[in-house]
XYZ file of N, CA, C and O in Angstrom:
276
model
N 13.492 55.699 -17.842
C 14.715 55.433 -17.178
C 14.576 54.281 -16.203
O 13.510 53.726 -16.023
N 15.644 53.933 -15.606
C 15.647 52.870 -14.609
C 15.575 53.494 -13.235
O 16.526 54.096 -12.770
N 14.424 53.361 -12.591
C 14.264 53.866 -11.240
C 14.693 52.778 -10.287
O 14.051 51.757 -10.179
N 15.787 53.006 -9.593
C 16.314 51.997 -8.693
C 16.459 52.587 -7.303
O 17.042 53.643 -7.129
N 15.865 51.895 -6.351
C 16.043 52.268 -4.962
C 16.774 51.105 -4.325
O 16.243 50.020 -4.192
N 18.033 51.323 -3.965
C 18.844 50.237 -3.423
C 19.664 50.755 -2.260
O 20.033 51.923 -2.216
N 19.906 49.876 -1.341
C 20.772 50.189 -0.210
C 22.041 49.364 -0.358
O 21.971 48.156 -0.521
N 23.171 50.037 -0.315
C 24.450 49.351 -0.477
C 24.960 48.925 0.896
O 24.954 49.683 1.839
N 25.363 47.684 0.979
C 26.016 47.202 2.191
C 27.432 46.798 1.837
O 27.787 46.679 0.670
N 28.259 46.585 2.819
C 29.663 46.236 2.579
C 29.779 45.018 1.667
O 29.081 44.028 1.844
N 30.643 45.110 0.675
C 30.915 43.991 -0.212
C 30.030 43.918 -1.447
O 30.288 43.143 -2.346
N 28.956 44.710 -1.505
C 28.084 44.666 -2.671
C 28.581 45.642 -3.728
O 29.096 46.708 -3.420
N 28.424 45.245 -4.988
C 28.751 46.139 -6.089
C 27.561 46.197 -7.033
O 26.806 45.231 -7.158
N 27.386 47.332 -7.668
C 26.302 47.542 -8.607
C 26.872 48.076 -9.906
O 27.814 48.865 -9.892
N 26.280 47.658 -11.012
C 26.634 48.195 -12.313
C 25.381 48.818 -12.902
O 24.344 48.162 -12.994
N 25.472 50.075 -13.269
C 24.328 50.764 -13.873
C 24.579 50.874 -15.360
O 25.575 51.453 -15.803
N 23.672 50.306 -16.132
C 23.758 50.314 -17.592
C 22.831 51.412 -18.097
O 21.619 51.277 -18.058
N 23.391 52.516 -18.556
C 22.594 53.631 -19.057
C 22.357 53.566 -20.562
O 21.800 54.490 -21.130
N 22.787 52.493 -21.200
C 22.596 52.340 -22.634
C 21.302 51.590 -22.897
O 21.126 50.456 -22.444
N 20.397 52.229 -23.602
C 19.111 51.596 -23.911
C 19.309 50.488 -24.935
O 20.160 50.586 -25.821
N 18.523 49.402 -24.818
C 18.597 48.357 -25.843
C 18.122 48.900 -27.188
O 17.321 49.833 -27.237
N 18.612 48.311 -28.255
C 18.174 48.700 -29.592
C 17.437 47.534 -30.232
O 17.621 46.383 -29.858
N 16.600 47.844 -31.194
C 15.870 46.816 -31.933
C 16.801 46.244 -32.989
O 17.389 46.987 -33.780
N 16.969 44.913 -32.990
C 17.835 44.287 -33.986
C 17.038 43.673 -35.131
O 17.556 43.524 -36.228
N 15.765 43.317 -34.872
C 14.930 42.814 -35.965
C 13.453 42.891 -35.586
O 13.101 42.846 -34.412
N 12.622 43.032 -36.610
C 11.166 43.007 -36.464
C 10.638 42.091 -37.556
O 10.894 42.324 -38.739
N 9.928 41.045 -37.153
C 9.377 40.090 -38.119
C 7.908 39.845 -37.816
O 7.544 39.581 -36.672
N 7.079 39.918 -38.853
C 5.659 39.634 -38.656
C 5.473 38.133 -38.519
O 5.948 37.362 -39.329
N 4.760 37.736 -37.477
C 4.526 36.328 -37.188
C 3.163 35.859 -37.707
O 3.028 34.738 -38.170
N 2.150 36.714 -37.591
C 0.801 36.301 -37.982
C -0.035 37.530 -38.301
O -0.012 38.491 -37.524
N -0.753 37.536 -39.385
C -0.654 36.622 -40.517
C 0.649 36.858 -41.278
O 1.188 37.956 -41.266
N 1.131 35.830 -41.919
C 2.429 35.909 -42.594
C 2.353 36.543 -43.979
O 3.364 36.986 -44.501
N 1.168 36.595 -44.569
C 1.043 37.189 -45.904
C 1.253 38.699 -45.830
O 0.969 39.342 -44.819
N 1.772 39.270 -46.923
C 2.075 40.700 -46.955
C 0.826 41.554 -46.848
O 0.820 42.580 -46.182
N -0.226 41.148 -47.491
C -1.476 41.913 -47.507
C -2.503 41.166 -46.659
O -2.692 39.961 -46.809
N -3.188 41.912 -45.795
C -4.174 41.290 -44.927
C -5.294 42.271 -44.601
O -5.089 43.482 -44.647
N -6.458 41.734 -44.292
C -7.549 42.565 -43.790
C -7.843 42.199 -42.330
O -8.889 42.509 -41.795
N -6.901 41.551 -41.700
C -7.033 41.133 -40.310
C -7.124 42.357 -39.394
O -6.522 43.394 -39.652
N -7.858 42.214 -38.312
C -8.000 43.307 -37.341
C -6.739 43.488 -36.509
O -6.533 44.539 -35.904
N -5.879 42.473 -36.474
C -4.640 42.596 -35.711
C -3.548 41.778 -36.375
O -3.810 40.859 -37.137
N -2.334 42.161 -36.096
C -1.164 41.413 -36.564
C -0.227 41.199 -35.381
O -0.255 41.947 -34.413
N 0.598 40.163 -35.467
C 1.542 39.838 -34.404
C 2.959 39.942 -34.955
O 3.251 39.369 -36.010
N 3.794 40.690 -34.253
C 5.191 40.855 -34.630
C 6.083 40.295 -33.539
O 5.750 40.332 -32.362
N 7.242 39.809 -33.922
C 8.281 39.446 -32.960
C 9.382 40.493 -33.104
O 9.946 40.675 -34.177
N 9.671 41.164 -32.002
C 10.699 42.206 -31.988
C 11.856 41.707 -31.134
O 11.669 41.326 -29.986
N 13.038 41.687 -31.723
C 14.240 41.223 -31.018
C 15.081 42.443 -30.659
O 15.344 43.301 -31.511
N 15.490 42.501 -29.385
C 16.312 43.607 -28.893
C 17.759 43.144 -28.739
O 18.034 41.958 -28.647
N 18.656 44.100 -28.650
C 20.084 43.818 -28.551
C 20.474 43.216 -27.206
O 21.561 42.684 -27.063
N 19.587 43.290 -26.219
C 19.835 42.682 -24.915
C 18.489 42.318 -24.292
O 17.443 42.789 -24.724
N 18.543 41.456 -23.286
C 17.317 41.050 -22.605
C 16.665 42.245 -21.925
O 17.344 43.119 -21.403
N 15.336 42.259 -21.938
C 14.582 43.303 -21.252
C 14.104 42.742 -19.928
O 13.513 41.674 -19.872
N 14.353 43.475 -18.866
C 13.912 43.004 -17.553
C 12.641 43.698 -17.111
O 11.974 43.251 -16.205
N 12.275 44.802 -17.761
C 11.069 45.538 -17.400
C 10.490 46.138 -18.659
O 11.063 47.040 -19.243
N 9.358 45.633 -19.074
C 8.746 46.129 -20.308
C 7.627 47.117 -20.018
O 6.742 47.322 -20.824
N 7.646 47.766 -18.863
C 6.596 48.709 -18.499
C 6.629 49.973 -19.348
O 5.724 50.771 -19.290
N 7.675 50.140 -20.166
C 7.763 51.305 -21.025
C 6.778 51.231 -22.187
O 6.556 52.215 -22.866
N 6.192 50.069 -22.442
C 5.267 49.900 -23.556
C 3.891 50.367 -23.114
O 3.322 49.845 -22.172
N 3.371 51.374 -23.784
C 2.059 51.908 -23.425
C 1.408 52.504 -24.662
O 2.071 52.806 -25.640
N 0.121 52.676 -24.614
C -0.586 53.335 -25.696
C -1.671 52.469 -26.293
O -1.732 51.267 -26.074
N -2.529 53.105 -27.051
C -3.656 52.412 -27.665
C -3.267 51.675 -28.942
O -3.982 50.804 -29.396
N -2.133 52.036 -29.542
C -1.741 51.445 -30.815
C -0.887 50.202 -30.661
O -0.542 49.556 -31.643
N -0.534 49.841 -29.424
C 0.382 48.733 -29.229
C -0.002 47.971 -27.972
O -0.285 48.563 -26.947
N -0.015 46.660 -28.076
C -0.236 45.812 -26.908
C 0.936 44.880 -26.779
O 1.324 44.213 -27.730
N 1.500 44.815 -25.597
C 2.576 43.880 -25.337
C 1.968 42.646 -24.709
O 1.361 42.703 -23.648
N 2.104 41.503 -25.395
C 1.471 40.295 -24.935
C 2.426 39.424 -24.138
O 2.068 38.875 -23.126
N 3.677 39.322 -24.560
C 4.619 38.441 -23.895
C 6.034 38.968 -24.067
O 6.387 39.450 -25.122
N 6.804 38.857 -23.021
C 8.232 39.162 -23.088
C 8.957 37.884 -22.733
O 8.710 37.303 -21.688
N 9.820 37.428 -23.645
C 10.580 36.212 -23.353
C 12.012 36.401 -23.815
O 12.277 37.176 -24.717
N 12.915 35.674 -23.171
C 14.336 35.835 -23.483
C 14.840 34.864 -24.470
O 14.274 34.069 -25.074
């Protein structure tokens, strides 16, 4: 979830988006061949909206190398 600690002052407005982004496409970037014996592969995953915090990615099976918009 989005943990937000904010203090509201006069005139400020906040919008809370409770809808999680969805994956719109996954494309393998390297190696490009269908069959490989490579120790690792690189994918580009496109989401339906920009991600501002990718701390949700964890685990031994996945490494997040870069987040770009």
